[in-house]
Structure formats: C-alpha cells, structure tokens
C-alpha cells in the first residue's frame, strides 16, 4: 500500500496492524488513547457506487476500530443537497459529504465545509489533476479532495449503425464534426428504423451538460476573467440554435428536454434512440438492461474544438463535524491511490490522481468503452471547469436549465434565451 | 343517520342553554384539554409560520448567514414574471382539477347510491386510489404517460393512433397532471357526496314523487341544494389541496416542460433548495398562505350565509 | 339507511331498466379504468426487466417472475421500512386521534374566552403548505433533539387541523341533554367523555383512524428531511431511493410500490364500511 498522503508513521502503523490477524487485540492497544468516534457520511449513488463506498468504509474501520462510519444514502444528488442544506441550517449536517465539483464553491463561500489546507500535506495538490484540484479550491484554499471524475461521450446502438452502414471513428482526432453527427442522426432515423436519432442526458439539474456543445463551437458562458457573461456571442447563439434544431427537426425525442424526469438510458436501451450522450456510469445499467442490441461508445462530436463535461465528485468535511481530524483522515484514506483505483474500477469512474491517470485501469465491465471516456476526459476545457465551479454556479445552472428548456420546448429564440440567461448571470456575479 | 342532520341544525338554539350550564365546569378545563394540541400546533405550525414570515424579510442561503433585506424580497416578487407565471399555473390547475374531480365524484356518488350489482365493491374500487401515496401515484403516472414506453401510448399506437406527447409538450403536460389528480381525488369526493346523499331523508323524494316531479327535477331541486354543505367542504379541501400539490408534480414532470407545470409550491421549493434563496422562498410562501387563507375565508363567508356549516 | 329513490319516477319500467343497465355498464367501465394503474403496477412488478421497456408493451406479461421482489428484498432493508412505517403510522394514529377527540370535544361543547380565535387559528394551520415551513419546522425539531428518530416524524405531524374540524362537526350533533343528564347524576367530566361522548363517536373515530393512518403512511416531504438513516426510512422514502436517478430499476420500484400499498388496502377494506357512515355523520347533511 502506497502511503501517498505523507501523514507519517501513525497512518502506516495502522495499515500494518490492520493487516494483522489478531486485529482486535492489536489495534485495540494501538488506539487505546482514542475514544470511540462515529461519523456520518452522506452520499448518493447506484448499486455499484454504494457497494464501493461500503467497502471503503469497511477498510477504514478495520484499521481504525474506534471509528464507526454510517453511510447515508440519498436518492439523487439533488436530494442530497436539499437534505444537507437543511441540516446545515440546523447545525446537524453529516460529518462527511460527497459533492459534485460544481458545488464546492457554494459550500466553501458560505463556510459550510471545512478549509482543509492546514490539514493536508503540502505536496498533495501536485498529485492530482490540476483542473480538478483547482475545482476544489476556493480563494486558494482546498475545501475538498477530488475523488473521481467522469465525462460525457456517445453511446451507439450498433445494430442500427450496421443497418445504416456507418462506422465509428477510431481515434479522438477523428471524432465527428457537428454536421456529420447530425447527418448520422438523420440516417439512423431514416434508414435504420430508429424512431429518433439521439438524446442528451441533461435532464433535471444537469443543464450544465449543455456547456460542452457551447465550448465545441468556440463559445463560453463567461469571459476569460469569469466576470461577465459571454453567451450572446455569435458562437453562443449558434450553439443554442443548434441544440434547438435537434428538437425542431425531431432528431431527439421531445421528452428529452431539460425540465423533465425522462431517463434517457431507458430510451437507448429499448431502441427509441440510436445514440445517447451520457456518462460512463451508465455502463453497468446498459450492460444489464440492453440485451437486444450490441452497443459501443464513441467520442463527443466537435465543431471548431473538442470538449466534454466536467463530471464527478469530491469529498468534503462539513463545519458541523465534531471530529474533524478523524473525518479529514478518512478523506485522505478514501482518496489515496489504492482506494481511488478500487473505487473507480468498481463503480466505473475515472481517477483524478496523476499516477493513476497515466496507467490503464483494469475495468471489469466494458474496458473498451471506458477507454473512450478516459480519452474524452482530456478534452474538458479548463475554462469550463473554472466556470462550473464558481460559488454561485447553481443559480446560473437553474436559470440555464429553465431558459434552454423554453428554447427547446416552447420555441423561445436563441437570442432571448441567451439574454435572459445573461441577465441572471450579471445579477449573480454582482451579488 | 338523518338524525344527525336534524341535530346539526339545532346547534345554534342550544347555545344559549349551554352558556348557562357551563359555569359548573372548572374554568380552566377546556384550556387543559386542548393544551396538547395547542402545544403541538404552536411548536410545529404557528412558530414555523412566524419564522418563515421573519425570514421573508431577510436574505439567507440556508447554509450561510442571515442578513436583513427589508422589503426587497417582496419587491422582487412583484416584478418576477416567473412568480406570476407560477401563480397563474396554480390557478389554472385548481380551476381545471377541482371542478372536474368534484363533478366526477358527484356523478359517481349518485350512480353508486342506486341499487346495482356489486355496488359496495365498485365504491371500493373508486375509492382505492385515495390511499395510494402521492409518490407512488407520480411514479405510476410518469410510467404510464411516458411517451416512448408508457402503456397509454402503447395502447393508442395499437389502435392505430399517434403517440401523444403527454409529458413533453406544454399543451399536454397540465392535462396529464389533471388526469392523475382526478384518479387520486375522485374517490374522496365520491365518498363525501355519498355520505351527504344518504343523509337526505327519503321522505323528501317521496313527497316530490307524489307531486309528480320528474327525477331530473328532483335532482336539481332537492338533491343538489341539500348537498351544498358537502360541496362547500369539498371545494375548500380541494382548493387547499390543489394549492399545495407538490409530490405528484415533483415526481411526474419536475415542473416542466418550460414552466407549464411549475406551481407556486414548486417555485418555493426551487428557490429554497436549488437556488438557495430561503428569504425569497419564504416571501412567496407567505403570499401563497395569504391567498389560500383569503380564499378559504371568502368561501366560509359564502357558505355561512347560505347554510349553517360551522 | 335506505337507498335514494329519486329514480322512482313514473316511467315505463322497460326504459328504466335499460337506463339502469347503461349506468351500470358505465360505472363498471370507469372502475376498470380506475383499477388499471394498480394492475399495471402489478404487471410491471412481475415481468422480467427485458420486457419492461418495449416500445409497444403487451398488456399481459409474457413471462412471470418474482425477481423484482427478490432484488428489492436483497438490496434493501424493506421489511425494516415496513416496520418503521407501521410503527410511525400506528403511534401517530393513537396520538393524533386522541388529541383531536379532546380538542374537537372542547370546541363543540365548551364555551370559553378565546374559543373562536383558537379554533380559527387551528383551521388556519390546515392551509400552510409544508414547503413554506419546512426549514423552520426542521429547526424546531432539531432543537428538540428529534432528528433521525421516528418521533421527529410523529410529533410535528401529530396535531392535525382537519381532524379537529371533523370531530367538532361531529360532536356538535351530540345532544347536550345527554351530557347534562350525566352531570346531574354526578358523573365526572372524565367519565362523561369516556362513557358517553366516545361511544357515540365511533363513526368519526373510524374516519380519523383511516385518514390519519393514510396520511402518515404516505408522508414524504417531511420524513425526507428528518430521517437520514436507511434503517429508519419509511416506505415512501425507500420508494424514492429506488426511483432516484442513479437507481432506475423500474420493476423493483413497482414491486416496492405494490408492497407499500398492501397495508393501506387492508386498513381500507376493514374500515370502509364505517367510512361513508362516519363522514355522513359529521353534519354534512
């Protein structure tokens, strides 16, 4: 086991003791000065993620018998935030939380999660991917530790592709251009018996998954300094108009706009759509539910540049934690190299430690598909990462979702859409 | 059963007599008996309501500090087109769902009050959905109304029709919601109307029949007027319900597409938990409360004038 | 209770019979439509996953399986959820119905300063949408140390304005003379309430039991913020967990939804006879 955290001898001693057979006796002595500690750890996730978290906890508590960690499972990220926010108001928040990178700024700004900078080894930052480490910092201080990332790519129904006689690109450099992507979607619809060409998984609170398309077209939501909106640019309006045309040209199912509870993976699994823009975490579901056709994954389409979404989550300690030191120690443990690798492999995520990003992980499920996501994750623009991790991004995101939905379902013009979003951005950035 | 109706009418005359007698009870007894309920109401309804009122004059992200904002939240509300849109949606939803549900309940009550085979069983079937939780209802409804793999469109396709965009078109989303609401609520309306129908003395109908009044005339002239207290009760309960509907929409449409199913309560939830503006959410909440209260008081006035409900 | 006889007009018996048959057919067709969603829940719960997402679904499952029930039972402590829901609903029924009966009795049969104000204040509580007071209510519950405990679900919902209103409406029609006579015989207030008022109130008690049980059994928004431990979840919370975006197992969702329905159906079938009677006796005329 590599001790990447540099937390000194106590940590490695626990490792050795934990490996011993006379576990209870030996470690009981090692920690005799420590009173029992119990922590709450709030997460959401599918089965694979839940299992991976439970293994992580079991591993930690085996080494630290005086610690017990209770896993609190929410139905979705949105519900987790609702619960955690309410409990923060009552000073009863769980000790540890899994949050998306997009939420770090919001919690850090309000002082709801703990500044970790004094507790972490100075060299830790350099061990993580720079964009993601930057995502967990607020005013140059780290408020969370990156745990994993994920990104979007395109799932393809190969039965349909064969019927239409279309090949998938082999290399990232060969990824489809926007016009090509649209032509293929139309061909799938016309020639391969797909009721609809494709769909994008940006439903509910995931409106920010529109941004990759914006960046592909050379657009940005905000200017370089992140101080002013830039959506009304020519590139921005084009990107909105392009996504709008998916709906007006009936290339995507009308149910796959943003403010809906449609689950696009079901549409892909049952052959309603030929392609699905979704994340790597759908692999286990499709592996089980999509029996009638083979599927593969290819890269996101591109216009003037390539881009995909900053997905994934980090782990943080809340201000209500009464055992900060133990909670932070658990964060270090959860994000050390070995555990990060195990978690990513088990739950189908991409690692965020440099050492792991350079090695090929042995994903048990569809390693071929995972490889596409790994490559695609290198196209996440830094500026996009900086934008979505602004403290008030959740308010911008809500507006983004609502206005794009109006453009997609009610025919609101790209210009009005962009201007309405910009209005909110201005007032959010000012406040 | 018809006894109780007569008794209810005798309440007011009896009041005077009761006043005379009540001196014999210890004066604090009534207060003592309602204390448990009052304590619970104070802690979990009145105080939170006052607190929400207080918060509505502040800015609060829920996770951060509370800062005084004066009337800013209320000023913002007046100018917020989304607020008005949500208010309009709520009114449209109430106008669409309350009368249909009540009319459906009345028709069913009249039909199922007749002697017919399997009457008790049929009543139970109509009432059954009332016991289904809103979450489960939303799940089933979203499942059945799904455009692509839902059973309703599946049936339509099989009969040769086109798929209807139940939840994805702004025009169909609200009707779908009203339909789901009808399914859950009609049984309750039916039971209340049934109860009211059974309290009408058969004597009235016998007399009317002797006078040669036709069944439809009897319905309009006897049944409907005598059902008025039930109608008022249902109207108030259903309007309150339709102003508070949340779980069903949360699960079924999430407020979309566009703003077509975003109700005031949805907007409150969104402001409180998605954009973290608790102060603003509370201001909308206070306004919503005042609207519902105002409506109920008006209803009460009207119903008190025509019938002795309270 | 005799059936209403307003159809007994002077009509030709033949057309009346046709009319009755037509009405009966309409009511039966409507009943089929009403029961269909519940059937569909069952049909989804017992068919294999591969059949669930077909673009054109067969009305009758081609293959039957209990795998969805097994999956739910294996993955989630759903028996614990059933127990939790039952505990909360039963205790809540006891507390709420008792408190409502006392409170409604007082408002119906006592006169005291502040009565009308208090009564309208309680009715006012009926109109508060839960989302408006969710956070302050949470704060109170947290100050009282009731978070993540079944009592945190039970107590905040124990006072139910609708129940107070219904009891008052019912008890107003209990003749004062009965109470007065008992008092002349020297019965204590306690005895009067327990021996005279309560036995007369059976129908309304049945109504309150059904509705309170139903509400607590189905509560969602409030338990969602109070209960965080999966072991303490109620069935709607479990259902929501299964439905969550990360867990799109529809067969399992339907299986659990079905299970969550059964106790309610049982309660309903037992008490339904009293339901109409109870509501009818609240002075609705």
PDB file of C-alpha atoms in Angstrom, chain A residues 44-51 54 70-79 82-83 86-87 89-92 204-205 261 263 265-266 269-270 272 282 285 288-289 291-292, chain C residues 49-50 53-55 67 71-72 75-76 134-135 138-139 142-143 145 147-148 220-221 223-230 232-233 240-250:
ATOM      1  CA  UNK A  44     -25.964   9.207  -3.376  1.00  0.00           C
ATOM      2  CA  UNK A  45     -25.264   6.591  -5.971  1.00  0.00           C
ATOM      3  CA  UNK A  46     -26.228   3.455  -7.806  1.00  0.00           C
ATOM      4  CA  UNK A  47     -25.612  -0.039  -6.515  1.00  0.00           C
ATOM      5  CA  UNK A  48     -22.023  -0.243  -7.675  1.00  0.00           C
ATOM      6  CA  UNK A  49     -21.192   3.089  -6.047  1.00  0.00           C
ATOM      7  CA  UNK A  50     -22.967   2.208  -2.824  1.00  0.00           C
ATOM      8  CA  UNK A  51     -21.078  -1.068  -2.608  1.00  0.00           C
ATOM      9  CA  UNK A  54     -19.293   0.434   1.875  1.00  0.00           C
ATOM     10  CA  UNK A  70     -22.598   5.380   8.921  1.00  0.00           C
ATOM     11  CA  UNK A  71     -23.391   5.676   5.242  1.00  0.00           C
ATOM     12  CA  UNK A  72     -26.443   7.832   4.500  1.00  0.00           C
ATOM     13  CA  UNK A  73     -27.804   7.162   1.064  1.00  0.00           C
ATOM     14  CA  UNK A  74     -29.880   9.717  -0.873  1.00  0.00           C
ATOM     15  CA  UNK A  75     -31.934   9.021  -3.982  1.00  0.00           C
ATOM     16  CA  UNK A  76     -30.111  11.631  -6.065  1.00  0.00           C
ATOM     17  CA  UNK A  77     -27.564  14.415  -5.812  1.00  0.00           C
ATOM     18  CA  UNK A  78     -30.354  16.997  -5.747  1.00  0.00           C
ATOM     19  CA  UNK A  79     -31.954  15.361  -2.743  1.00  0.00           C
ATOM     20  CA  UNK A  82     -31.589  19.557  -0.057  1.00  0.00           C
ATOM     21  CA  UNK A  83     -31.029  17.381   2.997  1.00  0.00           C
ATOM     22  CA  UNK A  86     -31.454  21.875   5.650  1.00  0.00           C
ATOM     23  CA  UNK A  87     -29.321  20.085   8.190  1.00  0.00           C
ATOM     24  CA  UNK A  89     -29.219  25.292   8.805  1.00  0.00           C
ATOM     25  CA  UNK A  90     -29.954  23.239  11.921  1.00  0.00           C
ATOM     26  CA  UNK A  91     -26.242  22.646  12.623  1.00  0.00           C
ATOM     27  CA  UNK A  92     -26.829  18.938  12.232  1.00  0.00           C
ATOM     28  CA  UNK A 204     -33.297  17.646 -14.114  1.00  0.00           C
ATOM     29  CA  UNK A 205     -30.454  19.628 -12.591  1.00  0.00           C
ATOM     30  CA  UNK A 261     -37.863  13.343 -15.412  1.00  0.00           C
ATOM     31  CA  UNK A 263     -34.494   8.723 -18.126  1.00  0.00           C
ATOM     32  CA  UNK A 265     -30.820   5.496 -20.747  1.00  0.00           C
ATOM     33  CA  UNK A 266     -34.178   3.705 -20.928  1.00  0.00           C
ATOM     34  CA  UNK A 269     -31.932   0.529 -24.010  1.00  0.00           C
ATOM     35  CA  UNK A 270     -35.284  -0.004 -25.718  1.00  0.00           C
ATOM     36  CA  UNK A 272     -36.076   4.536 -29.217  1.00  0.00           C
ATOM     37  CA  UNK A 282     -24.388   4.169 -17.328  1.00  0.00           C
ATOM     38  CA  UNK A 285     -27.096  -0.378 -16.391  1.00  0.00           C
ATOM     39  CA  UNK A 288     -27.711  -5.435 -17.818  1.00  0.00           C
ATOM     40  CA  UNK A 289     -30.737  -3.859 -19.484  1.00  0.00           C
ATOM     41  CA  UNK A 291     -29.988  -7.235 -24.355  1.00  0.00           C
ATOM     42  CA  UNK A 292     -31.373  -6.925 -27.861  1.00  0.00           C
TER      43      UNK A 292
ATOM     44  CA  UNK C  49     -36.648  -6.468 -16.971  1.00  0.00           C
ATOM     45  CA  UNK C  50     -36.238  -7.201 -20.664  1.00  0.00           C
ATOM     46  CA  UNK C  53     -39.066  -1.119 -21.836  1.00  0.00           C
ATOM     47  CA  UNK C  54     -40.627  -2.419 -25.036  1.00  0.00           C
ATOM     48  CA  UNK C  55     -41.857   0.455 -27.231  1.00  0.00           C
ATOM     49  CA  UNK C  67     -37.017 -11.446  -9.428  1.00  0.00           C
ATOM     50  CA  UNK C  71     -33.952  -7.908  -5.790  1.00  0.00           C
ATOM     51  CA  UNK C  72     -35.649  -5.349  -3.584  1.00  0.00           C
ATOM     52  CA  UNK C  75     -30.690  -4.972  -1.740  1.00  0.00           C
ATOM     53  CA  UNK C  76     -32.741  -3.003   0.735  1.00  0.00           C
ATOM     54  CA  UNK C 134     -40.159  23.036   6.099  1.00  0.00           C
ATOM     55  CA  UNK C 135     -36.979  24.730   7.241  1.00  0.00           C
ATOM     56  CA  UNK C 138     -36.845  21.400  10.851  1.00  0.00           C
ATOM     57  CA  UNK C 139     -35.064  23.847  13.150  1.00  0.00           C
ATOM     58  CA  UNK C 142     -33.606  19.789  15.624  1.00  0.00           C
ATOM     59  CA  UNK C 143     -33.671  21.947  18.806  1.00  0.00           C
ATOM     60  CA  UNK C 145     -33.313  16.665  19.518  1.00  0.00           C
ATOM     61  CA  UNK C 147     -33.830  14.383  14.226  1.00  0.00           C
ATOM     62  CA  UNK C 148     -33.310  10.988  12.689  1.00  0.00           C
ATOM     63  CA  UNK C 220     -42.985  12.068   2.026  1.00  0.00           C
ATOM     64  CA  UNK C 221     -41.668  15.645   2.164  1.00  0.00           C
ATOM     65  CA  UNK C 223     -39.741  12.374   6.674  1.00  0.00           C
ATOM     66  CA  UNK C 224     -37.350  13.062   3.798  1.00  0.00           C
ATOM     67  CA  UNK C 225     -35.590  15.783   5.774  1.00  0.00           C
ATOM     68  CA  UNK C 226     -35.922  14.223   9.224  1.00  0.00           C
ATOM     69  CA  UNK C 227     -34.816  10.666   8.543  1.00  0.00           C
ATOM     70  CA  UNK C 228     -31.355  10.171   7.097  1.00  0.00           C
ATOM     71  CA  UNK C 229     -30.538   6.665   8.195  1.00  0.00           C
ATOM     72  CA  UNK C 230     -31.660   4.000   5.739  1.00  0.00           C
ATOM     73  CA  UNK C 232     -35.056   4.358   9.838  1.00  0.00           C
ATOM     74  CA  UNK C 233     -36.625   5.012   6.427  1.00  0.00           C
ATOM     75  CA  UNK C 240     -37.943   7.415  -3.577  1.00  0.00           C
ATOM     76  CA  UNK C 241     -34.491   5.965  -3.031  1.00  0.00           C
ATOM     77  CA  UNK C 242     -35.210   3.270  -5.570  1.00  0.00           C
ATOM     78  CA  UNK C 243     -36.640   5.764  -8.024  1.00  0.00           C
ATOM     79  CA  UNK C 244     -33.623   8.075  -7.752  1.00  0.00           C
ATOM     80  CA  UNK C 245     -31.828   8.950 -10.945  1.00  0.00           C
ATOM     81  CA  UNK C 246     -28.974   6.628 -10.052  1.00  0.00           C
ATOM     82  CA  UNK C 247     -31.202   3.609  -9.500  1.00  0.00           C
ATOM     83  CA  UNK C 248     -33.533   3.216 -12.442  1.00  0.00           C
ATOM     84  CA  UNK C 249     -34.812  -0.242 -11.541  1.00  0.00           C
ATOM     85  CA  UNK C 250     -38.455   0.108 -12.548  1.00  0.00           C
TER      86      UNK C 250
END
